[in-house]
Tab-separated table of C-alpha atoms in Angstrom:
chain	number	residue	atom	x	y	z
A	1	UNK	CA	101.886	-21.210	-45.030
A	2	UNK	CA	100.983	-20.786	-41.444
A	3	UNK	CA	99.915	-23.299	-39.036
A	4	UNK	CA	96.391	-24.319	-37.600
A	5	UNK	CA	95.884	-25.960	-34.179
A	6	UNK	CA	92.881	-28.272	-33.784
A	7	UNK	CA	92.189	-29.906	-30.408
A	8	UNK	CA	89.827	-33.020	-30.206
A	9	UNK	CA	91.364	-33.350	-33.696
A	10	UNK	CA	91.466	-37.354	-34.176
A	11	UNK	CA	87.783	-37.809	-34.878
A	12	UNK	CA	84.564	-36.687	-35.616
A	13	UNK	CA	84.302	-33.016	-36.405
A	14	UNK	CA	87.792	-32.368	-35.251
A	15	UNK	CA	89.025	-34.734	-38.028
A	16	UNK	CA	86.620	-33.288	-40.256
A	17	UNK	CA	88.300	-29.811	-39.608
A	18	UNK	CA	91.733	-31.423	-39.957
A	19	UNK	CA	90.918	-33.133	-43.318
A	20	UNK	CA	89.353	-29.810	-44.843
A	21	UNK	CA	92.355	-27.603	-43.724
A	22	UNK	CA	94.398	-30.288	-45.242
A	23	UNK	CA	93.092	-29.770	-48.582
A	24	UNK	CA	94.112	-26.222	-48.638
A	25	UNK	CA	97.666	-27.249	-48.030
A	26	UNK	CA	97.674	-26.036	-44.231
A	27	UNK	CA	100.311	-26.999	-41.931
A	28	UNK	CA	98.383	-28.388	-39.038
A	29	UNK	CA	98.852	-29.383	-35.288
A	30	UNK	CA	96.713	-32.048	-33.914
A	31	UNK	CA	95.855	-32.378	-30.388
A	32	UNK	CA	93.887	-35.426	-28.708
A	33	UNK	CA	94.237	-37.967	-26.194
A	34	UNK	CA	93.938	-40.857	-28.570
A	35	UNK	CA	97.398	-41.319	-30.020
A	36	UNK	CA	96.398	-44.181	-32.314
A	37	UNK	CA	93.489	-42.071	-33.764
A	38	UNK	CA	95.592	-39.104	-33.825
A	39	UNK	CA	98.473	-41.061	-35.989
A	40	UNK	CA	95.632	-42.343	-38.110
A	41	UNK	CA	94.191	-38.624	-38.931
A	42	UNK	CA	97.568	-37.126	-38.950
A	43	UNK	CA	98.407	-39.531	-41.981
A	44	UNK	CA	95.170	-38.632	-43.760
A	45	UNK	CA	95.653	-35.302	-43.503
A	46	UNK	CA	99.102	-35.580	-45.231
A	47	UNK	CA	97.531	-37.675	-47.927
A	48	UNK	CA	94.702	-34.792	-48.006
A	49	UNK	CA	97.562	-32.381	-48.916
A	50	UNK	CA	98.748	-30.925	-45.884
A	51	UNK	CA	102.156	-29.321	-45.880
A	52	UNK	CA	102.916	-30.860	-42.470
A	53	UNK	CA	100.669	-32.475	-39.753
A	54	UNK	CA	102.222	-32.939	-36.188
A	55	UNK	CA	99.929	-34.937	-33.814
A	56	UNK	CA	100.685	-34.491	-30.101
A	57	UNK	CA	98.870	-36.223	-27.611
A	58	UNK	CA	97.154	-33.536	-25.128
A	59	UNK	CA	94.666	-33.588	-22.386
A	60	UNK	CA	93.049	-30.142	-22.781
A	61	UNK	CA	92.030	-30.291	-19.179
A	62	UNK	CA	95.570	-30.427	-17.828
A	63	UNK	CA	97.323	-26.898	-18.086
A	64	UNK	CA	100.830	-28.235	-18.417
A	65	UNK	CA	99.668	-30.495	-21.234
A	66	UNK	CA	98.372	-27.541	-23.220
A	67	UNK	CA	101.090	-25.080	-22.797
A	68	UNK	CA	103.682	-27.770	-23.870
A	69	UNK	CA	101.734	-28.415	-26.755
A	70	UNK	CA	101.717	-25.039	-27.961
A	71	UNK	CA	105.304	-24.460	-27.261
A	72	UNK	CA	106.120	-27.803	-29.240
A	73	UNK	CA	103.704	-26.249	-32.262
A	74	UNK	CA	106.012	-23.023	-31.919
A	75	UNK	CA	109.282	-24.759	-32.043
A	76	UNK	CA	108.471	-27.207	-34.902
A	77	UNK	CA	105.881	-25.614	-37.296
A	78	UNK	CA	105.238	-22.171	-38.813
A	79	UNK	CA	103.763	-19.143	-37.131
A	80	UNK	CA	100.128	-20.197	-35.825
A	81	UNK	CA	97.339	-18.205	-37.553
A	82	UNK	CA	94.074	-20.018	-36.134
A	83	UNK	CA	93.358	-22.166	-33.341
A	84	UNK	CA	90.239	-24.327	-33.210
A	85	UNK	CA	89.044	-25.396	-29.551
A	86	UNK	CA	87.089	-28.272	-30.399
A	87	UNK	CA	87.754	-31.035	-27.812
A	88	UNK	CA	84.633	-31.944	-25.787
A	89	UNK	CA	83.023	-35.070	-24.149
A	90	UNK	CA	79.128	-35.678	-23.455
A	91	UNK	CA	77.696	-37.509	-20.451
A	92	UNK	CA	73.969	-38.334	-20.707
A	93	UNK	CA	72.770	-37.886	-16.962
A	94	UNK	CA	69.525	-36.344	-15.656
A	95	UNK	CA	70.384	-33.715	-12.562
A	96	UNK	CA	69.477	-36.127	-10.135
A	97	UNK	CA	71.458	-38.869	-11.731
A	98	UNK	CA	74.525	-36.979	-12.333
A	99	UNK	CA	77.434	-37.293	-10.307
A	100	UNK	CA	80.067	-34.592	-9.125
A	101	UNK	CA	82.718	-36.860	-10.694
A	102	UNK	CA	81.152	-36.875	-14.274
A	103	UNK	CA	80.118	-33.020	-13.907
A	104	UNK	CA	83.471	-31.867	-13.099
A	105	UNK	CA	85.082	-34.204	-15.852
A	106	UNK	CA	82.662	-32.540	-18.545
A	107	UNK	CA	83.384	-28.858	-16.997
A	108	UNK	CA	87.272	-29.886	-17.160
A	109	UNK	CA	87.135	-31.062	-20.637
A	110	UNK	CA	84.694	-28.592	-22.370
A	111	UNK	CA	84.899	-25.492	-20.478
A	112	UNK	CA	88.346	-25.380	-18.888
A	113	UNK	CA	89.893	-27.171	-22.027
A	114	UNK	CA	88.241	-24.143	-24.040
A	115	UNK	CA	89.948	-21.651	-21.369
A	116	UNK	CA	93.485	-23.403	-21.465
A	117	UNK	CA	93.485	-23.275	-25.304
A	118	UNK	CA	92.618	-20.172	-25.841
A	119	UNK	CA	94.694	-18.838	-23.050
A	120	UNK	CA	97.800	-20.285	-24.856
A	121	UNK	CA	96.732	-19.211	-28.106
A	122	UNK	CA	96.601	-15.623	-27.060
A	123	UNK	CA	99.681	-15.746	-25.149
A	124	UNK	CA	101.751	-16.980	-28.182
A	125	UNK	CA	100.000	-14.380	-30.289
A	126	UNK	CA	100.612	-11.406	-28.071
A	127	UNK	CA	104.437	-12.416	-27.877
A	128	UNK	CA	105.083	-12.546	-31.698
A	129	UNK	CA	102.538	-9.698	-32.346
A	130	UNK	CA	100.908	-11.256	-35.313
A	131	UNK	CA	97.386	-11.601	-34.407
A	132	UNK	CA	95.121	-14.543	-35.111
A	133	UNK	CA	91.739	-16.241	-34.986
A	134	UNK	CA	90.344	-18.749	-32.421
A	135	UNK	CA	87.225	-20.753	-32.823
A	136	UNK	CA	85.376	-22.446	-30.128
A	137	UNK	CA	83.151	-25.005	-30.818
A	138	UNK	CA	79.793	-24.572	-28.856
A	139	UNK	CA	76.476	-26.162	-29.088
A	140	UNK	CA	72.688	-25.750	-29.777
A	141	UNK	CA	72.162	-26.877	-26.232
A	142	UNK	CA	74.045	-23.513	-25.069
A	143	UNK	CA	70.800	-21.819	-26.172
A	144	UNK	CA	67.710	-24.386	-25.560
A	145	UNK	CA	67.280	-27.509	-23.565
A	146	UNK	CA	67.682	-30.753	-25.565
A	147	UNK	CA	64.159	-32.243	-25.922
A	148	UNK	CA	65.126	-35.926	-24.665
A	149	UNK	CA	66.844	-34.108	-21.369
A	150	UNK	CA	69.840	-35.562	-19.599
A	151	UNK	CA	71.922	-33.073	-20.576
A	152	UNK	CA	72.549	-30.608	-17.585
A	153	UNK	CA	76.258	-30.730	-17.658
A	154	UNK	CA	76.974	-30.804	-21.321
A	155	UNK	CA	74.297	-27.883	-21.964
A	156	UNK	CA	76.130	-25.858	-19.084
A	157	UNK	CA	79.571	-26.271	-20.330
A	158	UNK	CA	78.590	-25.319	-23.911
A	159	UNK	CA	76.507	-22.202	-22.378
A	160	UNK	CA	79.822	-21.177	-20.387
A	161	UNK	CA	81.803	-21.721	-24.049
A	162	UNK	CA	79.287	-19.147	-25.377
A	163	UNK	CA	79.594	-16.612	-22.838
A	164	UNK	CA	83.305	-17.113	-22.597
A	165	UNK	CA	83.332	-16.338	-26.597
A	166	UNK	CA	81.961	-12.951	-26.024
A	167	UNK	CA	84.213	-11.938	-23.190
A	168	UNK	CA	87.386	-13.250	-24.334
A	169	UNK	CA	86.602	-11.663	-27.935
A	170	UNK	CA	86.921	-8.156	-25.868
A	171	UNK	CA	90.099	-9.153	-24.301
A	172	UNK	CA	91.922	-10.620	-27.257
A	173	UNK	CA	90.684	-7.707	-29.667
A	174	UNK	CA	93.598	-5.198	-28.607
A	175	UNK	CA	95.856	-7.848	-29.749
A	176	UNK	CA	94.495	-8.194	-33.302
A	177	UNK	CA	93.061	-11.903	-32.387
A	178	UNK	CA	89.484	-12.675	-33.082
A	179	UNK	CA	87.328	-15.215	-30.939
A	180	UNK	CA	84.434	-16.437	-32.357
A	181	UNK	CA	82.275	-19.952	-32.143
A	182	UNK	CA	80.552	-22.330	-34.150
A	183	UNK	CA	77.365	-24.041	-33.162
A	184	UNK	CA	77.281	-27.407	-34.898
A	185	UNK	CA	73.783	-29.208	-35.090
A	186	UNK	CA	73.417	-32.944	-35.332
A	187	UNK	CA	76.426	-34.126	-37.267
A	188	UNK	CA	76.615	-37.706	-38.846
A	189	UNK	CA	80.295	-38.988	-37.257
A	190	UNK	CA	81.354	-42.060	-36.325
A	191	UNK	CA	80.917	-41.778	-32.696
A	192	UNK	CA	77.390	-42.058	-33.123
A	193	UNK	CA	77.952	-45.833	-34.185
A	194	UNK	CA	80.540	-46.641	-31.907
A	195	UNK	CA	80.666	-50.139	-31.023
A	196	UNK	CA	77.884	-51.016	-33.392
A	197	UNK	CA	77.973	-53.446	-36.458
A	198	UNK	CA	75.712	-55.558	-38.684
A	199	UNK	CA	72.109	-55.188	-37.959
A	200	UNK	CA	72.504	-52.880	-34.967
A	201	UNK	CA	74.576	-50.351	-37.010
A	202	UNK	CA	71.979	-50.401	-39.804
A	203	UNK	CA	69.082	-49.983	-37.161
A	204	UNK	CA	70.920	-47.145	-35.975
A	205	UNK	CA	71.364	-45.291	-39.015
A	206	UNK	CA	67.672	-45.728	-39.782
A	207	UNK	CA	66.585	-44.318	-36.299
A	208	UNK	CA	68.898	-41.142	-36.701
A	209	UNK	CA	67.907	-40.695	-40.240
A	210	UNK	CA	64.277	-40.747	-39.478
A	211	UNK	CA	64.691	-38.241	-36.328
A	212	UNK	CA	66.803	-35.779	-38.648
A	213	UNK	CA	64.018	-35.833	-41.245
A	214	UNK	CA	61.434	-35.170	-38.573
A	215	UNK	CA	63.217	-32.670	-36.616
A	216	UNK	CA	65.726	-30.973	-38.517
A	217	UNK	CA	64.365	-28.378	-41.421
A	218	UNK	CA	66.868	-29.359	-43.713
A	219	UNK	CA	65.746	-32.768	-43.144
A	220	UNK	CA	69.268	-34.660	-42.498
A	221	UNK	CA	72.169	-34.238	-40.180
A	222	UNK	CA	75.346	-32.388	-41.011
A	223	UNK	CA	78.472	-33.888	-42.684
A	224	UNK	CA	81.515	-32.762	-40.562
A	225	UNK	CA	83.155	-31.070	-43.707
A	226	UNK	CA	80.181	-28.958	-43.674
A	227	UNK	CA	80.932	-28.077	-40.179
A	228	UNK	CA	84.443	-27.608	-41.100
A	229	UNK	CA	83.856	-25.421	-43.877
A	230	UNK	CA	82.063	-22.900	-41.308
A	231	UNK	CA	85.347	-23.163	-38.945
A	232	UNK	CA	87.488	-22.369	-42.004
A	233	UNK	CA	85.625	-19.375	-42.844
A	234	UNK	CA	85.786	-18.326	-39.511
A	235	UNK	CA	89.384	-18.616	-39.123
A	236	UNK	CA	90.001	-16.985	-42.782
A	237	UNK	CA	90.422	-13.696	-43.737
A	238	UNK	CA	86.957	-13.676	-45.250
A	239	UNK	CA	85.606	-12.967	-41.494
A	240	UNK	CA	88.190	-10.414	-40.674
A	241	UNK	CA	85.605	-8.103	-39.192
A	242	UNK	CA	83.736	-10.938	-37.322
A	243	UNK	CA	84.374	-11.536	-33.565
A	244	UNK	CA	82.766	-12.203	-30.450
A	245	UNK	CA	80.107	-14.109	-32.708
A	246	UNK	CA	78.154	-17.312	-33.278
A	247	UNK	CA	77.800	-19.068	-36.670
A	248	UNK	CA	74.933	-21.302	-36.100
A	249	UNK	CA	75.320	-24.362	-38.678
A	250	UNK	CA	72.334	-26.595	-37.523
A	251	UNK	CA	70.335	-27.076	-40.496
A	252	UNK	CA	67.573	-24.640	-39.231
A	253	UNK	CA	67.233	-26.438	-35.757
A	254	UNK	CA	67.402	-23.340	-33.403
A	255	UNK	CA	65.378	-21.576	-35.827
A	256	UNK	CA	62.416	-24.123	-34.974
A	257	UNK	CA	59.637	-24.002	-32.451
A	258	UNK	CA	58.272	-27.381	-31.165
A	259	UNK	CA	54.961	-25.581	-30.682
A	260	UNK	CA	52.067	-26.867	-32.749
A	261	UNK	CA	49.080	-24.866	-31.822
């Protein structure tokens, strides 16, 4: 087997990708800053069928940590065939309320983190001459503004990722490396309900479910494993002639106009 590296692997979509890859018997390197959640996800990956699961604490915004993580993966696991640059954060602030510090942090994790992950992967693939597949996680906010607003930093970072994918695909193609993006829509993950329990949790689930029925053409949020299946297709041989592209997995949200006249 070969190794898949996933950043932001401890929870949410990242965890979904890890568990889906594990079910295929893959060797997996899990990168995240949350060591406790990393350990839990690595254990779940082994239980799901992963050949091996290596949890590594890594802040993707820090160059030395990303490079060190990829060195460790190369030393301890089989050759890397796929990398998923999934780590990301979101800060809900309007243009005028956003601080420089929060703007810079979102850009550091989402955009710089994607760049550092991609660079480390390409350097590794170029050194061994094997080629590989890199999947970056973009967002519908790379293409449209969120109706609720307060999304300038996140939207700008994801727009940057989408532009990066197109440019990086050209740089990487001579090395047999494909670079693509998945564009997840609203996804039902634990982070949506963080800190809630009892009636508050039930109310939140009801509110989000109703919003999904009204706003998403397919009438529901995605399950993490559905986004993971899209990612694994981009990683695998079935997409061997796909690079510089975006696979939108949003229940039809971007296809929908808000105009009613």
